[in-house]
mmCIF file of C-alpha atoms in Angstrom:
data_model
loop_
_atom_site.group_PDB
_atom_site.id
_atom_site.type_symbol
_atom_site.label_atom_id
_atom_site.label_comp_id
_atom_site.label_asym_id
_atom_site.label_seq_id
_atom_site.Cartn_x
_atom_site.Cartn_y
_atom_site.Cartn_z
ATOM 1 C CA UNK A 1 34.548 -0.930 24.041
ATOM 2 C CA UNK A 2 34.370 -3.253 21.043
ATOM 3 C CA UNK A 3 31.521 -5.097 19.412
ATOM 4 C CA UNK A 4 30.335 -7.995 21.613
ATOM 5 C CA UNK A 5 28.994 -10.902 19.485
ATOM 6 C CA UNK A 6 27.484 -12.563 22.570
ATOM 7 C CA UNK A 7 25.272 -9.554 23.334
ATOM 8 C CA UNK A 8 24.372 -9.253 19.655
ATOM 9 C CA UNK A 9 23.282 -12.908 19.401
ATOM 10 C CA UNK A 10 21.454 -12.739 22.726
ATOM 11 C CA UNK A 11 19.384 -9.777 21.541
ATOM 12 C CA UNK A 12 18.883 -11.215 18.053
ATOM 13 C CA UNK A 13 17.065 -14.186 19.598
ATOM 14 C CA UNK A 14 15.187 -12.028 22.104
ATOM 15 C CA UNK A 15 11.421 -12.370 21.641
ATOM 16 C CA UNK A 16 10.919 -8.705 22.517
ATOM 17 C CA UNK A 17 12.479 -7.770 19.175
ATOM 18 C CA UNK A 18 10.151 -10.191 17.385
ATOM 19 C CA UNK A 19 7.155 -8.646 19.116
ATOM 20 C CA UNK A 20 8.395 -5.167 18.225
ATOM 21 C CA UNK A 21 8.821 -6.216 14.598
ATOM 22 C CA UNK A 22 5.277 -7.624 14.517
ATOM 23 C CA UNK A 23 3.965 -4.355 15.945
ATOM 24 C CA UNK A 24 5.788 -2.395 13.244
ATOM 25 C CA UNK A 25 4.350 -4.622 10.507
ATOM 26 C CA UNK A 26 0.876 -4.449 12.076
ATOM 27 C CA UNK A 27 0.898 -0.657 12.231
ATOM 28 C CA UNK A 28 2.114 -0.456 8.623
ATOM 29 C CA UNK A 29 -0.484 -2.963 7.383
ATOM 30 C CA UNK A 30 -3.450 -1.266 9.085
ATOM 31 C CA UNK A 31 -2.221 2.166 7.980
ATOM 32 C CA UNK A 32 -1.870 0.954 4.374
ATOM 33 C CA UNK A 33 -5.407 -0.465 4.363
ATOM 34 C CA UNK A 34 -6.775 2.855 5.635
ATOM 35 C CA UNK A 35 -4.656 4.749 3.097
ATOM 36 C CA UNK A 36 -5.754 2.603 0.125
ATOM 37 C CA UNK A 37 -9.466 2.830 0.963
ATOM 38 C CA UNK A 38 -9.377 6.549 1.687
ATOM 39 C CA UNK A 39 -6.970 7.236 -1.164
ATOM 40 C CA UNK A 40 -9.250 5.450 -3.640
ATOM 41 C CA UNK A 41 -12.163 7.782 -2.867
ATOM 42 C CA UNK A 42 -9.832 10.770 -2.918
ATOM 43 C CA UNK A 43 -8.585 9.686 -6.351
ATOM 44 C CA UNK A 44 -12.162 9.369 -7.598
ATOM 45 C CA UNK A 45 -12.819 12.856 -6.260
ATOM 46 C CA UNK A 46 -9.763 14.227 -8.046
ATOM 47 C CA UNK A 47 -10.928 12.761 -11.371
ATOM 48 C CA UNK A 48 -14.648 13.507 -10.963
ATOM 49 C CA UNK A 49 -16.547 16.165 -12.860
ATOM 50 C CA UNK A 50 -17.843 17.690 -9.625
ATOM 51 C CA UNK A 51 -15.824 20.762 -8.693
ATOM 52 C CA UNK A 52 -16.610 20.339 -4.988
ATOM 53 C CA UNK A 53 -15.328 16.780 -5.098
ATOM 54 C CA UNK A 54 -12.169 17.873 -6.896
ATOM 55 C CA UNK A 55 -11.654 20.778 -4.516
ATOM 56 C CA UNK A 56 -12.180 18.710 -1.360
ATOM 57 C CA UNK A 57 -9.847 15.950 -2.520
ATOM 58 C CA UNK A 58 -7.179 18.419 -3.623
ATOM 59 C CA UNK A 59 -7.383 20.230 -0.271
ATOM 60 C CA UNK A 60 -6.982 16.981 1.690
ATOM 61 C CA UNK A 61 -4.003 15.911 -0.399
ATOM 62 C CA UNK A 62 -2.376 19.343 -0.121
ATOM 63 C CA UNK A 63 -2.904 19.475 3.663
ATOM 64 C CA UNK A 64 -1.579 16.061 4.625
ATOM 65 C CA UNK A 65 1.323 16.151 2.190
ATOM 66 C CA UNK A 66 2.453 19.306 3.978
ATOM 67 C CA UNK A 67 1.994 18.237 7.626
ATOM 68 C CA UNK A 68 4.805 16.020 9.041
ATOM 69 C CA UNK A 69 3.712 12.524 10.044
ATOM 70 C CA UNK A 70 5.294 12.985 13.485
ATOM 71 C CA UNK A 71 3.099 16.029 14.130
ATOM 72 C CA UNK A 72 -0.011 14.087 13.102
ATOM 73 C CA UNK A 73 0.872 11.304 15.554
ATOM 74 C CA UNK A 74 1.320 13.811 18.364
ATOM 75 C CA UNK A 75 -2.057 15.358 17.558
ATOM 76 C CA UNK A 76 -3.712 11.938 17.412
ATOM 77 C CA UNK A 77 -2.345 10.887 20.802
ATOM 78 C CA UNK A 78 -2.140 14.127 22.805
ATOM 79 C CA UNK A 79 -4.488 16.719 21.285
ATOM 80 C CA UNK A 80 -7.380 14.534 20.097
ATOM 81 C CA UNK A 81 -8.317 13.183 23.587
ATOM 82 C CA UNK A 82 -8.431 16.781 24.841
ATOM 83 C CA UNK A 83 -10.861 17.774 22.095
ATOM 84 C CA UNK A 84 -12.986 14.601 22.077
ATOM 85 C CA UNK A 85 -13.329 12.934 25.524
ATOM 86 C CA UNK A 86 -14.276 9.539 24.051
ATOM 87 C CA UNK A 87 -10.645 9.077 23.015
ATOM 88 C CA UNK A 88 -9.592 9.125 26.665
ATOM 89 C CA UNK A 89 -10.978 5.601 27.114
ATOM 90 C CA UNK A 90 -8.771 2.519 27.458
ATOM 91 C CA UNK A 91 -9.677 1.242 23.990
ATOM 92 C CA UNK A 92 -7.734 4.107 22.398
ATOM 93 C CA UNK A 93 -4.257 2.593 22.422
ATOM 94 C CA UNK A 94 -0.993 3.834 20.886
ATOM 95 C CA UNK A 95 -1.372 1.123 18.229
ATOM 96 C CA UNK A 96 -4.719 2.534 17.081
ATOM 97 C CA UNK A 97 -3.494 6.129 17.208
ATOM 98 C CA UNK A 98 -0.354 5.289 15.205
ATOM 99 C CA UNK A 99 -2.205 3.186 12.609
ATOM 100 C CA UNK A 100 -4.932 5.768 12.004
ATOM 101 C CA UNK A 101 -2.509 8.708 12.069
ATOM 102 C CA UNK A 102 -0.106 7.173 9.559
ATOM 103 C CA UNK A 103 -3.038 5.964 7.450
ATOM 104 C CA UNK A 104 -4.491 9.468 7.237
ATOM 105 C CA UNK A 105 -1.146 10.892 6.139
ATOM 106 C CA UNK A 106 -0.394 8.071 3.718
ATOM 107 C CA UNK A 107 -3.833 8.423 2.079
ATOM 108 C CA UNK A 108 -2.694 11.703 0.526
ATOM 109 C CA UNK A 109 0.156 9.907 -1.250
ATOM 110 C CA UNK A 110 -1.865 6.819 -2.151
ATOM 111 C CA UNK A 111 -4.520 9.057 -3.712
ATOM 112 C CA UNK A 112 -1.995 10.301 -6.251
ATOM 113 C CA UNK A 113 -0.735 6.770 -6.930
ATOM 114 C CA UNK A 114 -4.254 5.453 -7.479
ATOM 115 C CA UNK A 115 -5.236 8.482 -9.564
ATOM 116 C CA UNK A 116 -2.277 7.982 -11.893
ATOM 117 C CA UNK A 117 -3.081 4.258 -12.154
ATOM 118 C CA UNK A 118 -6.725 4.928 -13.005
ATOM 119 C CA UNK A 119 -5.875 7.547 -15.622
ATOM 120 C CA UNK A 120 -3.328 5.189 -17.217
ATOM 121 C CA UNK A 121 -6.214 3.003 -18.429
ATOM 122 C CA UNK A 122 -7.417 4.114 -21.840
ATOM 123 C CA UNK A 123 -10.782 5.886 -21.766
ATOM 124 C CA UNK A 124 -11.956 3.822 -24.703
ATOM 125 C CA UNK A 125 -12.063 0.693 -22.571
ATOM 126 C CA UNK A 126 -14.530 2.257 -20.183
ATOM 127 C CA UNK A 127 -16.643 3.460 -23.102
ATOM 128 C CA UNK A 128 -16.550 -0.036 -24.596
ATOM 129 C CA UNK A 129 -17.775 -1.491 -21.322
ATOM 130 C CA UNK A 130 -20.644 0.995 -21.202
ATOM 131 C CA UNK A 131 -21.487 0.162 -24.812
ATOM 132 C CA UNK A 132 -21.842 -3.495 -23.814
ATOM 133 C CA UNK A 133 -24.460 -2.513 -21.244
ATOM 134 C CA UNK A 134 -22.242 -2.604 -18.140
ATOM 135 C CA UNK A 135 -23.040 -0.248 -15.278
ATOM 136 C CA UNK A 136 -20.419 2.344 -14.233
ATOM 137 C CA UNK A 137 -19.680 0.274 -11.113
ATOM 138 C CA UNK A 138 -19.164 -2.886 -13.172
ATOM 139 C CA UNK A 139 -16.904 -1.029 -15.604
ATOM 140 C CA UNK A 140 -14.786 0.207 -12.708
ATOM 141 C CA UNK A 141 -14.669 -3.187 -10.999
ATOM 142 C CA UNK A 142 -14.224 -5.494 -13.997
ATOM 143 C CA UNK A 143 -12.455 -3.360 -16.618
ATOM 144 C CA UNK A 144 -10.540 -0.448 -15.091
ATOM 145 C CA UNK A 145 -9.428 -1.689 -11.653
ATOM 146 C CA UNK A 146 -7.769 -4.963 -12.831
ATOM 147 C CA UNK A 147 -5.562 -2.932 -15.163
ATOM 148 C CA UNK A 148 -4.965 -0.079 -12.731
ATOM 149 C CA UNK A 149 -3.798 -2.501 -10.028
ATOM 150 C CA UNK A 150 -0.858 -3.586 -12.202
ATOM 151 C CA UNK A 151 0.288 0.025 -12.435
ATOM 152 C CA UNK A 152 -0.277 0.804 -8.756
ATOM 153 C CA UNK A 153 1.385 -2.307 -7.294
ATOM 154 C CA UNK A 154 5.081 -1.268 -7.437
ATOM 155 C CA UNK A 155 4.643 2.182 -5.811
ATOM 156 C CA UNK A 156 2.191 0.730 -3.275
ATOM 157 C CA UNK A 157 4.801 -1.829 -2.241
ATOM 158 C CA UNK A 158 7.316 0.964 -1.807
ATOM 159 C CA UNK A 159 4.827 2.896 0.332
ATOM 160 C CA UNK A 160 4.271 -0.158 2.541
ATOM 161 C CA UNK A 161 8.012 -0.493 3.093
ATOM 162 C CA UNK A 162 8.119 3.190 3.949
ATOM 163 C CA UNK A 163 5.289 2.733 6.462
ATOM 164 C CA UNK A 164 7.210 -0.051 8.191
ATOM 165 C CA UNK A 165 10.063 2.407 8.710
ATOM 166 C CA UNK A 166 7.758 5.314 9.589
ATOM 167 C CA UNK A 167 6.234 3.177 12.339
ATOM 168 C CA UNK A 168 9.357 4.007 14.342
ATOM 169 C CA UNK A 169 7.869 7.490 14.778
ATOM 170 C CA UNK A 170 5.230 5.915 17.014
ATOM 171 C CA UNK A 171 7.846 5.692 19.762
ATOM 172 C CA UNK A 172 6.893 9.280 20.684
ATOM 173 C CA UNK A 173 3.398 8.062 21.662
ATOM 174 C CA UNK A 174 4.650 5.130 23.765
ATOM 175 C CA UNK A 175 4.305 2.356 21.189
ATOM 176 C CA UNK A 176 7.118 -0.113 21.782
ATOM 177 C CA UNK A 177 7.762 -1.125 18.187
ATOM 178 C CA UNK A 178 11.028 -2.449 16.777
ATOM 179 C CA UNK A 179 13.243 0.613 17.049
ATOM 180 C CA UNK A 180 11.873 1.487 20.496
ATOM 181 C CA UNK A 181 12.764 -2.012 21.692
ATOM 182 C CA UNK A 182 16.359 -1.429 20.634
ATOM 183 C CA UNK A 183 16.384 2.035 22.190
ATOM 184 C CA UNK A 184 15.200 0.672 25.552
ATOM 185 C CA UNK A 185 18.113 -1.755 25.579
ATOM 186 C CA UNK A 186 20.556 1.007 24.655
ATOM 187 C CA UNK A 187 19.302 3.213 27.475
ATOM 188 C CA UNK A 188 19.998 0.515 30.046
ATOM 189 C CA UNK A 189 23.307 -0.877 28.753
ATOM 190 C CA UNK A 190 24.783 1.906 26.568
ATOM 191 C CA UNK A 191 25.711 -0.801 24.018
ATOM 192 C CA UNK A 192 24.756 1.087 20.872
ATOM 193 C CA UNK A 193 26.355 -1.075 18.187
ATOM 194 C CA UNK A 194 24.919 -4.434 19.265
ATOM 195 C CA UNK A 195 21.327 -3.277 19.838
ATOM 196 C CA UNK A 196 21.103 -1.105 16.735
ATOM 197 C CA UNK A 197 22.673 -3.868 14.645
ATOM 198 C CA UNK A 198 19.894 -6.228 15.751
ATOM 199 C CA UNK A 199 17.282 -3.651 14.711
ATOM 200 C CA UNK A 200 18.968 -3.333 11.311
ATOM 201 C CA UNK A 201 18.851 -7.110 10.822
ATOM 202 C CA UNK A 202 15.133 -7.221 11.612
ATOM 203 C CA UNK A 203 14.381 -4.338 9.235
ATOM 204 C CA UNK A 204 16.378 -6.037 6.475
ATOM 205 C CA UNK A 205 14.475 -9.293 6.962
ATOM 206 C CA UNK A 206 11.104 -7.506 6.951
ATOM 207 C CA UNK A 207 11.876 -5.529 3.797
ATOM 208 C CA UNK A 208 13.251 -8.625 2.052
ATOM 209 C CA UNK A 209 10.079 -10.612 2.785
ATOM 210 C CA UNK A 210 7.851 -7.746 1.620
ATOM 211 C CA UNK A 211 9.897 -7.374 -1.572
ATOM 212 C CA UNK A 212 9.610 -11.092 -2.357
ATOM 213 C CA UNK A 213 5.851 -11.068 -1.774
ATOM 214 C CA UNK A 214 5.480 -7.956 -3.904
ATOM 215 C CA UNK A 215 7.451 -9.598 -6.719
ATOM 216 C CA UNK A 216 5.225 -12.694 -6.681
ATOM 217 C CA UNK A 217 2.077 -10.571 -6.765
ATOM 218 C CA UNK A 218 3.400 -8.503 -9.665
ATOM 219 C CA UNK A 219 4.287 -11.677 -11.592
ATOM 220 C CA UNK A 220 0.795 -13.007 -11.006
ATOM 221 C CA UNK A 221 -0.791 -9.892 -12.489
ATOM 222 C CA UNK A 222 1.725 -9.867 -15.343
ATOM 223 C CA UNK A 223 0.859 -13.506 -16.112
ATOM 224 C CA UNK A 224 -2.829 -12.627 -16.145
ATOM 225 C CA UNK A 225 -2.116 -9.790 -18.520
ATOM 226 C CA UNK A 226 -0.144 -12.026 -20.885
ATOM 227 C CA UNK A 227 -2.902 -14.609 -20.759
ATOM 228 C CA UNK A 228 -5.474 -11.992 -21.589
ATOM 229 C CA UNK A 229 -3.404 -10.763 -24.531
ATOM 230 C CA UNK A 230 -2.991 -14.318 -25.848
ATOM 231 C CA UNK A 231 -6.710 -14.902 -25.515
ATOM 232 C CA UNK A 232 -7.388 -11.646 -27.349
ATOM 233 C CA UNK A 233 -5.006 -12.629 -30.154
ATOM 234 C CA UNK A 234 -6.614 -16.078 -30.480
ATOM 235 C CA UNK A 235 -10.078 -14.518 -30.528
ATOM 236 C CA UNK A 236 -9.033 -11.975 -33.144
ATOM 237 C CA UNK A 237 -7.467 -14.707 -35.302
ATOM 238 C CA UNK A 238 -10.617 -16.808 -35.052
ATOM 239 C CA UNK A 239 -12.808 -13.864 -36.022
ATOM 240 C CA UNK A 240 -10.525 -13.149 -38.980
ATOM 241 C CA UNK A 241 -10.801 -16.755 -40.158
ATOM 242 C CA UNK A 242 -14.590 -16.666 -39.864
ATOM 243 C CA UNK A 243 -14.759 -13.455 -41.863
ATOM 244 C CA UNK A 244 -12.439 -14.887 -44.529
ATOM 245 C CA UNK A 245 -14.514 -18.070 -44.838
ATOM 246 C CA UNK A 246 -17.677 -16.033 -45.109
ATOM 247 C CA UNK A 247 -16.234 -13.886 -47.858
ATOM 248 C CA UNK A 248 -15.022 -16.950 -49.781
ATOM 249 C CA UNK A 249 -18.472 -18.534 -49.618
ATOM 250 C CA UNK A 250 -20.056 -15.309 -50.780
ATOM 251 C CA UNK A 251 -17.705 -15.089 -53.725
ATOM 252 C CA UNK A 252 -18.443 -18.719 -54.739
ATOM 253 C CA UNK A 253 -22.167 -18.100 -54.568
ATOM 254 C CA UNK A 254 -21.781 -15.000 -56.776
ATOM 255 C CA UNK A 255 -19.815 -17.037 -59.356
ATOM 256 C CA UNK A 256 -22.487 -19.781 -59.430
ATOM 257 C CA UNK A 257 -25.181 -17.200 -59.871
#
């Protein structure tokens, strides 16, 4: 049984694969949003002076870095409705369970990424902002975060790509994402090569698009950084000229006197 190009092309243009790919991207996007928000507060807890905050954040990170994502999904879909009856309702779909489950797990990894990005910013910049009368929230929002984002962008993009692939784990809780769509076709036709090849093509396209978008975002932040450095250099040069002119005037006045 050789590779059948007709079956491959027929499945490549099948809208079920497109819908499965959109589900995979949707799960990854929602999970990443949950992970970034939760990971940010965990990172703040890890760097705070409060020992309870540090201990709680460290415990969360340790726990969910150790538990397999597949096990978390099974707990979210099978065990959670048994413990909390409200999750037995129709609104609790496999999409929600997969997005929240992967987001909870990914938050442990994003916390470390965000923590390293925040600590990469020199402490003196925060102190300078406070010296100018800025509140701690304004210092974080206007001084530290813009610089930390540049550091966190590359690993965050990698984590998003990983989430797109990890979304295939949601097949165990009945979410018909991209890989499940291919598996359903394999189970009915036993044509492994054609169906799996289509899934590979879709994954390659998704990752390529994400990589291109990530590159454009990184260039945008790099351009902003270069612009800020140029502005700083121009400002410093102007201040130097003003100081030099002032000194020259002072010297002339001393000579006249």
